[in-house]
CSV table of C-alpha atoms and ligand atoms in Angstrom, one decimal:
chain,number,residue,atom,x,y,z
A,1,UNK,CA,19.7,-11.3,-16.2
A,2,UNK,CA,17.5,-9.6,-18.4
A,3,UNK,CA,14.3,-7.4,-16.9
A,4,UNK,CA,11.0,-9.2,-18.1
A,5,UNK,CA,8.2,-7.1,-19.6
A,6,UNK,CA,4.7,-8.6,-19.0
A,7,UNK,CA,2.1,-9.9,-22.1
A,8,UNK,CA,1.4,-5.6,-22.2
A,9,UNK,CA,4.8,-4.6,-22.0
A,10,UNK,CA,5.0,-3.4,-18.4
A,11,UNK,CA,8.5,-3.7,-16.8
A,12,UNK,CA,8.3,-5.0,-13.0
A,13,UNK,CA,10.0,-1.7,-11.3
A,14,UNK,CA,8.0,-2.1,-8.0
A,15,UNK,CA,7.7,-4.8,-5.4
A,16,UNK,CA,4.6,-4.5,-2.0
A,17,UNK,CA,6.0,-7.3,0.5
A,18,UNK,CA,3.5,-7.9,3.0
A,19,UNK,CA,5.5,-8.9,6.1
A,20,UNK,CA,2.1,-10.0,8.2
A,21,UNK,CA,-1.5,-10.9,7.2
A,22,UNK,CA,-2.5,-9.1,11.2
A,23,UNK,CA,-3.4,-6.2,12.4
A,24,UNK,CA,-4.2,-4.3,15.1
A,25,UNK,CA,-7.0,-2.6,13.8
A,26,UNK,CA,-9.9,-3.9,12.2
A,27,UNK,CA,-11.1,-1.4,9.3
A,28,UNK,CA,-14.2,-2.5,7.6
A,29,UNK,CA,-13.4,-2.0,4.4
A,30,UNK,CA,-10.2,-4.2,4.9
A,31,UNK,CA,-10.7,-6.5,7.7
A,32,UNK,CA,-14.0,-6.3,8.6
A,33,UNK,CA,-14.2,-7.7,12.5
A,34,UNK,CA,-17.3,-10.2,11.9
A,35,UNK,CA,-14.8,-11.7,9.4
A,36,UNK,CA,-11.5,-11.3,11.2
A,37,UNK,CA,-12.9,-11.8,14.3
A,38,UNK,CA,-11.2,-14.4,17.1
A,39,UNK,CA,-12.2,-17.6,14.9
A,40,UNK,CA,-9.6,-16.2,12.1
A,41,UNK,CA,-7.1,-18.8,10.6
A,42,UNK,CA,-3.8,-16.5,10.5
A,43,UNK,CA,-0.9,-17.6,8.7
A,44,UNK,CA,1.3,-20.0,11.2
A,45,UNK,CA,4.4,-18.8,11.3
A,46,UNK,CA,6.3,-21.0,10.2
A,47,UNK,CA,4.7,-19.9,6.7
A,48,UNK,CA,5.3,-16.7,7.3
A,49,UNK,CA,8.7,-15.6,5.0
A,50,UNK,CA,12.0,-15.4,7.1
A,51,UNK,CA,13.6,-11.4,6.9
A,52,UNK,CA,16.6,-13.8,4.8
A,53,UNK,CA,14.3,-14.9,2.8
A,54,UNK,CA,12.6,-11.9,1.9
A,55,UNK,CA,15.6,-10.4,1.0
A,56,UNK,CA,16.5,-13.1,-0.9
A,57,UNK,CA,13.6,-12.3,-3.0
A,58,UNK,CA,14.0,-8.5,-3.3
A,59,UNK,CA,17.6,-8.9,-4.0
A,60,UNK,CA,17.0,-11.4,-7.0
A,61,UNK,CA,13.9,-9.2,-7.9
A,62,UNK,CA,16.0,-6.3,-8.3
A,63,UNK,CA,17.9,-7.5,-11.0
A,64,UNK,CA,15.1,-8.2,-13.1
A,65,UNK,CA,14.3,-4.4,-12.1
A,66,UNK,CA,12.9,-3.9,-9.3
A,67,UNK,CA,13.9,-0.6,-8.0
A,68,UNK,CA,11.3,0.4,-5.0
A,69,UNK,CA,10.2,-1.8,-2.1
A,70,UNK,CA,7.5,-1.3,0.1
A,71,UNK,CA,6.6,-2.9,3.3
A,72,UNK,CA,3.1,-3.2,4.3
A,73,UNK,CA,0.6,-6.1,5.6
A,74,UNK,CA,-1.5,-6.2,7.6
A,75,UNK,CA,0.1,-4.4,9.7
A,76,UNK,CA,3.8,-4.3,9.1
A,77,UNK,CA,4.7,-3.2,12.5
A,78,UNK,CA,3.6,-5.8,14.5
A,79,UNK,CA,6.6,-7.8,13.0
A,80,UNK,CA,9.1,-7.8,15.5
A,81,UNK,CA,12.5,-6.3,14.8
A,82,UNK,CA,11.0,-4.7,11.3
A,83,UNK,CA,14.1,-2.4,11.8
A,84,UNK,CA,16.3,-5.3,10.8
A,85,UNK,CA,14.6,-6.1,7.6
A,86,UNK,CA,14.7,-2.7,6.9
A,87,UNK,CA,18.4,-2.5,6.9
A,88,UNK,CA,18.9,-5.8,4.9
A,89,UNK,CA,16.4,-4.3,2.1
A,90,UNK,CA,18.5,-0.9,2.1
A,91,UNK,CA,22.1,-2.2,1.3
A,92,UNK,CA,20.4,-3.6,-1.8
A,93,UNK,CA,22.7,-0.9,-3.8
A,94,UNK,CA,20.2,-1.4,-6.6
A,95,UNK,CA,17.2,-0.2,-5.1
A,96,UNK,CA,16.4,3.5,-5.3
A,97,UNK,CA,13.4,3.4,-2.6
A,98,UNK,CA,12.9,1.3,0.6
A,99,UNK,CA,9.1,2.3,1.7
A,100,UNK,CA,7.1,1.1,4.1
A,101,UNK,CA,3.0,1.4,4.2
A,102,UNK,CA,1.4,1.4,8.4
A,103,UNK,CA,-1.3,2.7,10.0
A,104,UNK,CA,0.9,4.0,12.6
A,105,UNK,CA,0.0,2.9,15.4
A,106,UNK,CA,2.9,1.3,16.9
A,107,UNK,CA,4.8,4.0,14.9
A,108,UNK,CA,5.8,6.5,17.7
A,109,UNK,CA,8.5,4.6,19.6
A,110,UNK,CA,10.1,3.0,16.3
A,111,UNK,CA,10.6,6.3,14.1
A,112,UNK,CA,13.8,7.0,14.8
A,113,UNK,CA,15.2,3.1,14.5
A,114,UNK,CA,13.5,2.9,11.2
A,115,UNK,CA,15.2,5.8,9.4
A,116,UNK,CA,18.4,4.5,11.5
A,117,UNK,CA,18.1,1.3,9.4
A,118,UNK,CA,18.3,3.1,6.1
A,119,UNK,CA,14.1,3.3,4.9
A,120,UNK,CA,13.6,5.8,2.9
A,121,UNK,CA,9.9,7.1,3.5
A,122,UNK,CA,6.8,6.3,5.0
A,123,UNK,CA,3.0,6.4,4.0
A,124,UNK,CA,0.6,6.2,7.1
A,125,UNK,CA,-3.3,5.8,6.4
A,126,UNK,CA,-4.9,8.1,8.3
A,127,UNK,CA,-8.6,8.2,7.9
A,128,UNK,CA,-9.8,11.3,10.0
A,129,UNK,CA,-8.9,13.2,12.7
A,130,UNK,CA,-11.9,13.1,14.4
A,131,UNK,CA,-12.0,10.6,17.1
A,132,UNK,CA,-15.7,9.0,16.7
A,133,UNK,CA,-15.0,8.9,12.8
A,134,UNK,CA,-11.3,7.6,13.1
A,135,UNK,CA,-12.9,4.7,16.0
A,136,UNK,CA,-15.7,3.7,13.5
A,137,UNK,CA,-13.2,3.4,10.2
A,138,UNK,CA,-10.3,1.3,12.1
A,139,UNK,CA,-12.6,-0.6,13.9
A,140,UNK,CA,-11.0,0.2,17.0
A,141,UNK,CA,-11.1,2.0,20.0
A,142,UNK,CA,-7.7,3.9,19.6
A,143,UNK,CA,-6.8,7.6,20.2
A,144,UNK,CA,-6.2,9.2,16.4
A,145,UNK,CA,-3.5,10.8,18.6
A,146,UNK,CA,-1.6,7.8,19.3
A,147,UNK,CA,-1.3,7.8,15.5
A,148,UNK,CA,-0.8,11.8,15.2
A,149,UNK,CA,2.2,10.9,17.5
A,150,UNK,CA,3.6,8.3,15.5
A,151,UNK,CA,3.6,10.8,12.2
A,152,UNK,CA,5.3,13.5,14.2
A,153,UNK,CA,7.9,11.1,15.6
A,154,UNK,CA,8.8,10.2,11.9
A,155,UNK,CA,9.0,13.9,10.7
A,156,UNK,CA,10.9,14.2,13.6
A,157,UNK,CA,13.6,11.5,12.8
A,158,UNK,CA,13.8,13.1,8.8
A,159,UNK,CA,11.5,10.4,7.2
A,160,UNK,CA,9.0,12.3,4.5
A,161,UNK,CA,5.7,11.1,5.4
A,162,UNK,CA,3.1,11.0,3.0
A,163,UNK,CA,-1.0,10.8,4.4
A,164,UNK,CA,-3.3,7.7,2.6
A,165,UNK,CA,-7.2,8.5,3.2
A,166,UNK,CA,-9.7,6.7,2.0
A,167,UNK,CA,-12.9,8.1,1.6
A,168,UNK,CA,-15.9,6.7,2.2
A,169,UNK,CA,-19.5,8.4,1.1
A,170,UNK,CA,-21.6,8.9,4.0
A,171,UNK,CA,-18.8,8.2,6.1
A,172,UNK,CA,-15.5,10.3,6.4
A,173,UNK,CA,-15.9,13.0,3.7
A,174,UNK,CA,-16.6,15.7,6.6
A,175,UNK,CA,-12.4,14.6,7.4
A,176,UNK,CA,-11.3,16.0,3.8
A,177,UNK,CA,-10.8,19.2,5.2
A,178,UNK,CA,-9.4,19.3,8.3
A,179,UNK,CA,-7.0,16.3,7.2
A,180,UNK,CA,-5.4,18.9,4.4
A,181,UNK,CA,-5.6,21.6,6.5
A,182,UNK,CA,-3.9,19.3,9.3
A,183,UNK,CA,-1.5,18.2,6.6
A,184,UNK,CA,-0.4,21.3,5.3
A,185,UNK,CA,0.3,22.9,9.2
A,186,UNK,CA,2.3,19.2,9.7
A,187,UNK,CA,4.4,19.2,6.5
A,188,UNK,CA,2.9,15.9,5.1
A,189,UNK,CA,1.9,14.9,1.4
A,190,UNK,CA,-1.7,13.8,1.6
A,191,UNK,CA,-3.3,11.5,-1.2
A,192,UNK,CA,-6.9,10.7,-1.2
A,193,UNK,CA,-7.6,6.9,-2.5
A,194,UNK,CA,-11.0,6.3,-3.6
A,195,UNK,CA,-12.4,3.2,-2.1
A,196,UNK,CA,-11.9,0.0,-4.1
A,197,UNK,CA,-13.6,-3.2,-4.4
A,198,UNK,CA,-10.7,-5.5,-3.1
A,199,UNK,CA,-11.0,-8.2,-1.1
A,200,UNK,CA,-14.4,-10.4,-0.5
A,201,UNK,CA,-16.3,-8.9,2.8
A,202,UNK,CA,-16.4,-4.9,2.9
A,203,UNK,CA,-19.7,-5.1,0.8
A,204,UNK,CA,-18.4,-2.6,-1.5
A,205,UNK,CA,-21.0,-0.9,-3.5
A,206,UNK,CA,-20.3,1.7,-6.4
A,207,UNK,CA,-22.4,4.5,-4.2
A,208,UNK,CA,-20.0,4.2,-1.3
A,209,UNK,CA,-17.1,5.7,-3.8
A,210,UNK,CA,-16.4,9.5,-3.0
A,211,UNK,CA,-14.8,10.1,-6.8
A,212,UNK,CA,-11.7,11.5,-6.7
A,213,UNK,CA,-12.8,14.7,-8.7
A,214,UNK,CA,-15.3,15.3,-6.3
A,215,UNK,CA,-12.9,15.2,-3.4
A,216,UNK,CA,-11.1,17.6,-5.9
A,217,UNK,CA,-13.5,20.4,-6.1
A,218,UNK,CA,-14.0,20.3,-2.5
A,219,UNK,CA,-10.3,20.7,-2.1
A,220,UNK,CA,-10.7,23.3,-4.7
A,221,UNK,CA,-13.2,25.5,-3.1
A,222,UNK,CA,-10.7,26.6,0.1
A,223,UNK,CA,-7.1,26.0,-2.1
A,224,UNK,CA,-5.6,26.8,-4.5
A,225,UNK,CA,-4.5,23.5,-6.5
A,226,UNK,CA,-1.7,24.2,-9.4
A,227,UNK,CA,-1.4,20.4,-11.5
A,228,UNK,CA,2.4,18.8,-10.5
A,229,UNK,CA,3.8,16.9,-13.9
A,230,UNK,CA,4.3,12.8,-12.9
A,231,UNK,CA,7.8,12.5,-11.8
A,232,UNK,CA,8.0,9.1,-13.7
A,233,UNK,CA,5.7,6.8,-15.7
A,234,UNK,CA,3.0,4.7,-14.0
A,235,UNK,CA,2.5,7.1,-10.9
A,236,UNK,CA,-0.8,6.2,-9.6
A,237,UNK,CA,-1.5,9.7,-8.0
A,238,UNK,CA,-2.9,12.7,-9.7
A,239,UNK,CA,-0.6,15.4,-8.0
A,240,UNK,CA,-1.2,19.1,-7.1
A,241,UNK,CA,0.9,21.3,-5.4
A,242,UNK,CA,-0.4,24.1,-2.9
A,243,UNK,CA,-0.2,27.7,-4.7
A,244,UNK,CA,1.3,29.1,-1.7
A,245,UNK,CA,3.8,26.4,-1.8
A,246,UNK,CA,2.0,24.6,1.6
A,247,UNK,CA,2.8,20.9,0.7
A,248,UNK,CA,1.2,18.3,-2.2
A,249,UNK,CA,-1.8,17.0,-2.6
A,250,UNK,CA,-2.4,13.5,-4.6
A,251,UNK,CA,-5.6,11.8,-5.8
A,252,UNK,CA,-5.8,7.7,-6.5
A,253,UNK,CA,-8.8,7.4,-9.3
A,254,UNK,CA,-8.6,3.6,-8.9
A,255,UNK,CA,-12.6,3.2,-9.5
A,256,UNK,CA,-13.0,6.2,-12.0
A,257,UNK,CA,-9.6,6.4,-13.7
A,258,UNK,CA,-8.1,2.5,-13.7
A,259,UNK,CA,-4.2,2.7,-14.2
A,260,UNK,CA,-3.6,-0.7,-15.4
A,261,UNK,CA,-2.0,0.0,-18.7
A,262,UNK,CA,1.3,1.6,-16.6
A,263,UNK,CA,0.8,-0.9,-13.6
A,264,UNK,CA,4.2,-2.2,-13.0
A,265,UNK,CA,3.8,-3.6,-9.5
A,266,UNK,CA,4.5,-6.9,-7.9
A,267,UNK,CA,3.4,-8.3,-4.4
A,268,UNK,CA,4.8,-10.7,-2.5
A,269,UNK,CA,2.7,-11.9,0.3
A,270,UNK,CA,3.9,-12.8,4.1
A,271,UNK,CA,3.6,-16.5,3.2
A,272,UNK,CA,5.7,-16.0,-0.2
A,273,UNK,CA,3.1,-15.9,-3.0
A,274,UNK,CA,3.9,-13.7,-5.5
A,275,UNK,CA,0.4,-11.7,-7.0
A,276,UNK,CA,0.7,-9.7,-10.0
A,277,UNK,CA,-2.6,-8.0,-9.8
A,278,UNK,CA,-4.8,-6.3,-6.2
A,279,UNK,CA,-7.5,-8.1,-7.8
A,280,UNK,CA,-6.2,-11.2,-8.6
A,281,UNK,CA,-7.8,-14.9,-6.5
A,282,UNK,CA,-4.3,-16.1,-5.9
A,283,UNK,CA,-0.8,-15.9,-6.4
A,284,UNK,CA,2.1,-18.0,-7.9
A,285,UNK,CA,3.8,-20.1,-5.1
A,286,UNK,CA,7.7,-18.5,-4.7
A,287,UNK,CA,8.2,-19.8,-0.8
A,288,UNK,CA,8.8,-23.4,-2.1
A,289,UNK,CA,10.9,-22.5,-5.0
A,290,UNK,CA,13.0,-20.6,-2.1
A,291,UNK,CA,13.2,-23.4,0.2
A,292,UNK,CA,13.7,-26.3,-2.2
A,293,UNK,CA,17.3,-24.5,-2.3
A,294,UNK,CA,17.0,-22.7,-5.7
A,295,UNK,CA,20.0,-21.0,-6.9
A,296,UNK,CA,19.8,-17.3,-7.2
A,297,UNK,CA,19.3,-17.6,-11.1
A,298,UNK,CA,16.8,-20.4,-10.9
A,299,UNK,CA,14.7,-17.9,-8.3
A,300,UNK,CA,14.9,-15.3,-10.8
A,301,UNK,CA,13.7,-17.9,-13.6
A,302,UNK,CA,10.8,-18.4,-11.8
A,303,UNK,CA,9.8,-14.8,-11.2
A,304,UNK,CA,10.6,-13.6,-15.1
A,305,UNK,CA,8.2,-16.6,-16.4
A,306,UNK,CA,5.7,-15.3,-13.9
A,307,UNK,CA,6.2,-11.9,-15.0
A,308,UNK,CA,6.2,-12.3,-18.8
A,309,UNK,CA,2.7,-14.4,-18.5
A,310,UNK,CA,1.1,-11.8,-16.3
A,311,UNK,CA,-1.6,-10.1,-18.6
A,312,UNK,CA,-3.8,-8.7,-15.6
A,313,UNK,CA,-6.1,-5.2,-16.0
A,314,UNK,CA,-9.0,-6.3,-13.6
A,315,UNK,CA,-9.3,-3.0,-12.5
A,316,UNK,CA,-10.5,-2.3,-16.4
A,317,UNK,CA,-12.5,-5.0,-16.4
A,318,UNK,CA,-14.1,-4.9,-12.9
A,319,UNK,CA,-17.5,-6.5,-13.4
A,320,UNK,CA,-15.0,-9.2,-14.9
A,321,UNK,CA,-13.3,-8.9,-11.6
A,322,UNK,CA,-16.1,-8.2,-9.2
A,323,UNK,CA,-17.5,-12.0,-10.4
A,324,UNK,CA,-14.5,-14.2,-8.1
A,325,UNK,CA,-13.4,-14.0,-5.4
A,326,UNK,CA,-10.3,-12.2,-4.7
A,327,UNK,CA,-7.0,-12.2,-2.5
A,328,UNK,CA,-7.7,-9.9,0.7
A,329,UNK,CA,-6.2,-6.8,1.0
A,330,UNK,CA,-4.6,-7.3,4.4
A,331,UNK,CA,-3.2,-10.4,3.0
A,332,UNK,CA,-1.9,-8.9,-0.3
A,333,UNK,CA,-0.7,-5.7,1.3
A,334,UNK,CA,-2.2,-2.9,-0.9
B,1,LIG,C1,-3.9,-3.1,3.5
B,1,LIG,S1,-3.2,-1.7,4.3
B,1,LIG,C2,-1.7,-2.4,4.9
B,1,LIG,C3,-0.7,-1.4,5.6
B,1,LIG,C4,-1.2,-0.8,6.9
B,1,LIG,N1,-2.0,-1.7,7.8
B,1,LIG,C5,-2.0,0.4,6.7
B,1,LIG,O1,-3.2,0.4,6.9
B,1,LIG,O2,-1.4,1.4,6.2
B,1,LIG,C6,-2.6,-0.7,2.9
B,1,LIG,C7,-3.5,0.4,2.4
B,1,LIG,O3,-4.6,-0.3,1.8
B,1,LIG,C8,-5.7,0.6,2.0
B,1,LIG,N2,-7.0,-0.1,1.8
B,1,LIG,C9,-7.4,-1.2,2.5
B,1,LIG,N3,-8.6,-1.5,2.0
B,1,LIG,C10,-9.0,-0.6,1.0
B,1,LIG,C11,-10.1,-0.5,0.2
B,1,LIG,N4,-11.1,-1.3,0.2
B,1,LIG,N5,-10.1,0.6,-0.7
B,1,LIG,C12,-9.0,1.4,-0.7
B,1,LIG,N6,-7.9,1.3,0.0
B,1,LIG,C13,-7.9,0.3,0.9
B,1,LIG,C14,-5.5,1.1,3.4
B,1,LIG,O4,-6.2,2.3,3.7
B,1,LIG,C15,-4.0,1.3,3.5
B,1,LIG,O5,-3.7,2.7,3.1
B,2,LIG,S1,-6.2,-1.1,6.2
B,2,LIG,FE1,-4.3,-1.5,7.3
B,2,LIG,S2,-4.8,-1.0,9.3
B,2,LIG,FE2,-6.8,-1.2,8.3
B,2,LIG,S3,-7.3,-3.3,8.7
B,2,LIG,FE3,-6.3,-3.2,6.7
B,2,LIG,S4,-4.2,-3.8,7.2
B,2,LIG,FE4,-5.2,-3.2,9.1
């Protein structure tokens, strides 16, 4: 099988399966409760991709050359057994990374059974640490410790953890410090996202965005940044290393610094669309190519004529973007 390139020439090296469009928190610039509230129309399950079948997917993906998957959702650990997935995904010989993208919640007790399975590294979002802050931005009334405990447990069981925060002007940019000084004492990679125009309800405005620079400088002003090289092509984080040698630091320009030209990324949603773009309204449908009984190769002809048609930069052209409506993020997975 040969590995498509897209209308720009961008290989498809990395695959986001959402595994659930729920969650147990209710952030408002994702899921936004008056939106998400009890009335919601989640995906039935029996729309909702089998483990099977999402390997089946990753497996004929990674021939095309997929080489990193991530599991997210919603949120990817309310899926029962996740453990199990995670072990069919890592004897895929071919893939070099089996991720997986929580808000680590439910992350504490299932650590250890996680890295047992064979996943390679986790990313928990992580806001703040300050309670109040942390209650208002997961629209929830958790303890951030429940979450502090869930990090702890996966250093504990050898999984590299790397922080996600998302700032928010006027909101969490008071957390900037204490979440890399928290970090640093905790041995975590932290990478500050700025806050993107996804989805259809957050009412995302341009002023709420904390540019990355910005978060920079601040970072700046206490540390002593040193610029890391990109280990590869198409890394979306800006890295910097601690002088001292306490731990990384990454910055996601998604809003100042779009990365579409290198974007090589696929999603495949919990009901098995596959999206080629964050911003895109909709996906291509890959569940009912999978359960009219394709053949391996036929599955893989459907995903390469996807692929080479994809021409999406809407993150380059977001008033282009900004003008339809657009998946969710919690339904795309991130
Ligand atoms: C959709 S969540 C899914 C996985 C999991 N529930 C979690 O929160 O990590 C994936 C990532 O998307 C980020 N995200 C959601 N909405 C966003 C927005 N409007 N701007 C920037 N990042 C966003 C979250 O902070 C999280 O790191
Ligand atoms: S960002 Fe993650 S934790 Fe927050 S609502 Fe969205 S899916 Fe849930």
């Amino acid at each position: 099988m040969t590995a498509p390139r897209d209308v720009l020439g961008r290989p498809i090296r990395d695959l986001r399966v959402s595994v659930t469009d729920r969650c147990n928190f209710r952030c408002p610039y994702c899921m936004p409760r008056e939106i998400f509230g009890a009335s919601h129309a989640f995906l039935p399950r029996s729309d909702v991709l089998s483990f099977e079948e999402i390997f089946r997917v990753v497996s004929v993906m990674s021939l095309l050359g997929v080489r990193k998957a991530r599991l997210t959702g919603g949120e990817p650990l309310l899926r029962r057994d996740l453990p199990d997935l995670v072990r069919l995904l890592s004897g895929i010989g071919r893939l070099d990374d089996v991720a997986l993208t929580t808000n680590g919640l439910l992350l504490a007790s299932v650590a250890q059974a996680l890295k047992d399975s064979g996943l390679h590294r986790i990313t928990v979002s992580l806001d703040a640490l300050d309670d109040a802050v942390f209650q208002a931005m997961t629209g929830s009334e958790a303890p951030v410790t429940q979450v502090l405990d869930g990090i702890r447990a996966a250093r504990r069981a050898g999984l590299p953890v790397k922080i996600n925060c998302v700032v928010q002007r006027g909101v969490n940019e008071d957390e900037i410090l204490p979440l890399a000084e928290w970090c640093r004492g905790e041995g975590c990679t932290l990478r500050f996202i700025e806050y993107m125009d996804v989805g259809n309800h957050n009412h995302w405005q341009i002023t709420s965005v904390v540019p990355a620079a910005e978060i920079r400088d601040k970072l700046s002003s206490r540390y002593e940044l040193l610029p890391v090289d990109p280990a590869f092509r198409g890394e979306v984080a800006r890295r910097y290393r601690h002088a001292d040698g306490g731990g990384e630091i990454g910055f996601v320009s998604s809003i100042t610094e779009p990365f579409c030209r290198d974007c090589n990324r696929a999603r495949l949603t919990a009901d098995g669309q596959l999206v080629t773009c964050l911003f895109a309204s909709g996906g291509t449908d890959l569940r009912s190519v999978l359960r009219s009984g394709a053949s391996d190769q036929e599955i893989a002809e459907f995903v390469s004529s996807v692929w080479t048609r994809r021409d999406d930069r809407y993150s380059e052209l977001r008033s282009e973007a900004a003008a339809r409506t657009k998946v969710e993020m919690s339904y795309v997975g991130g």
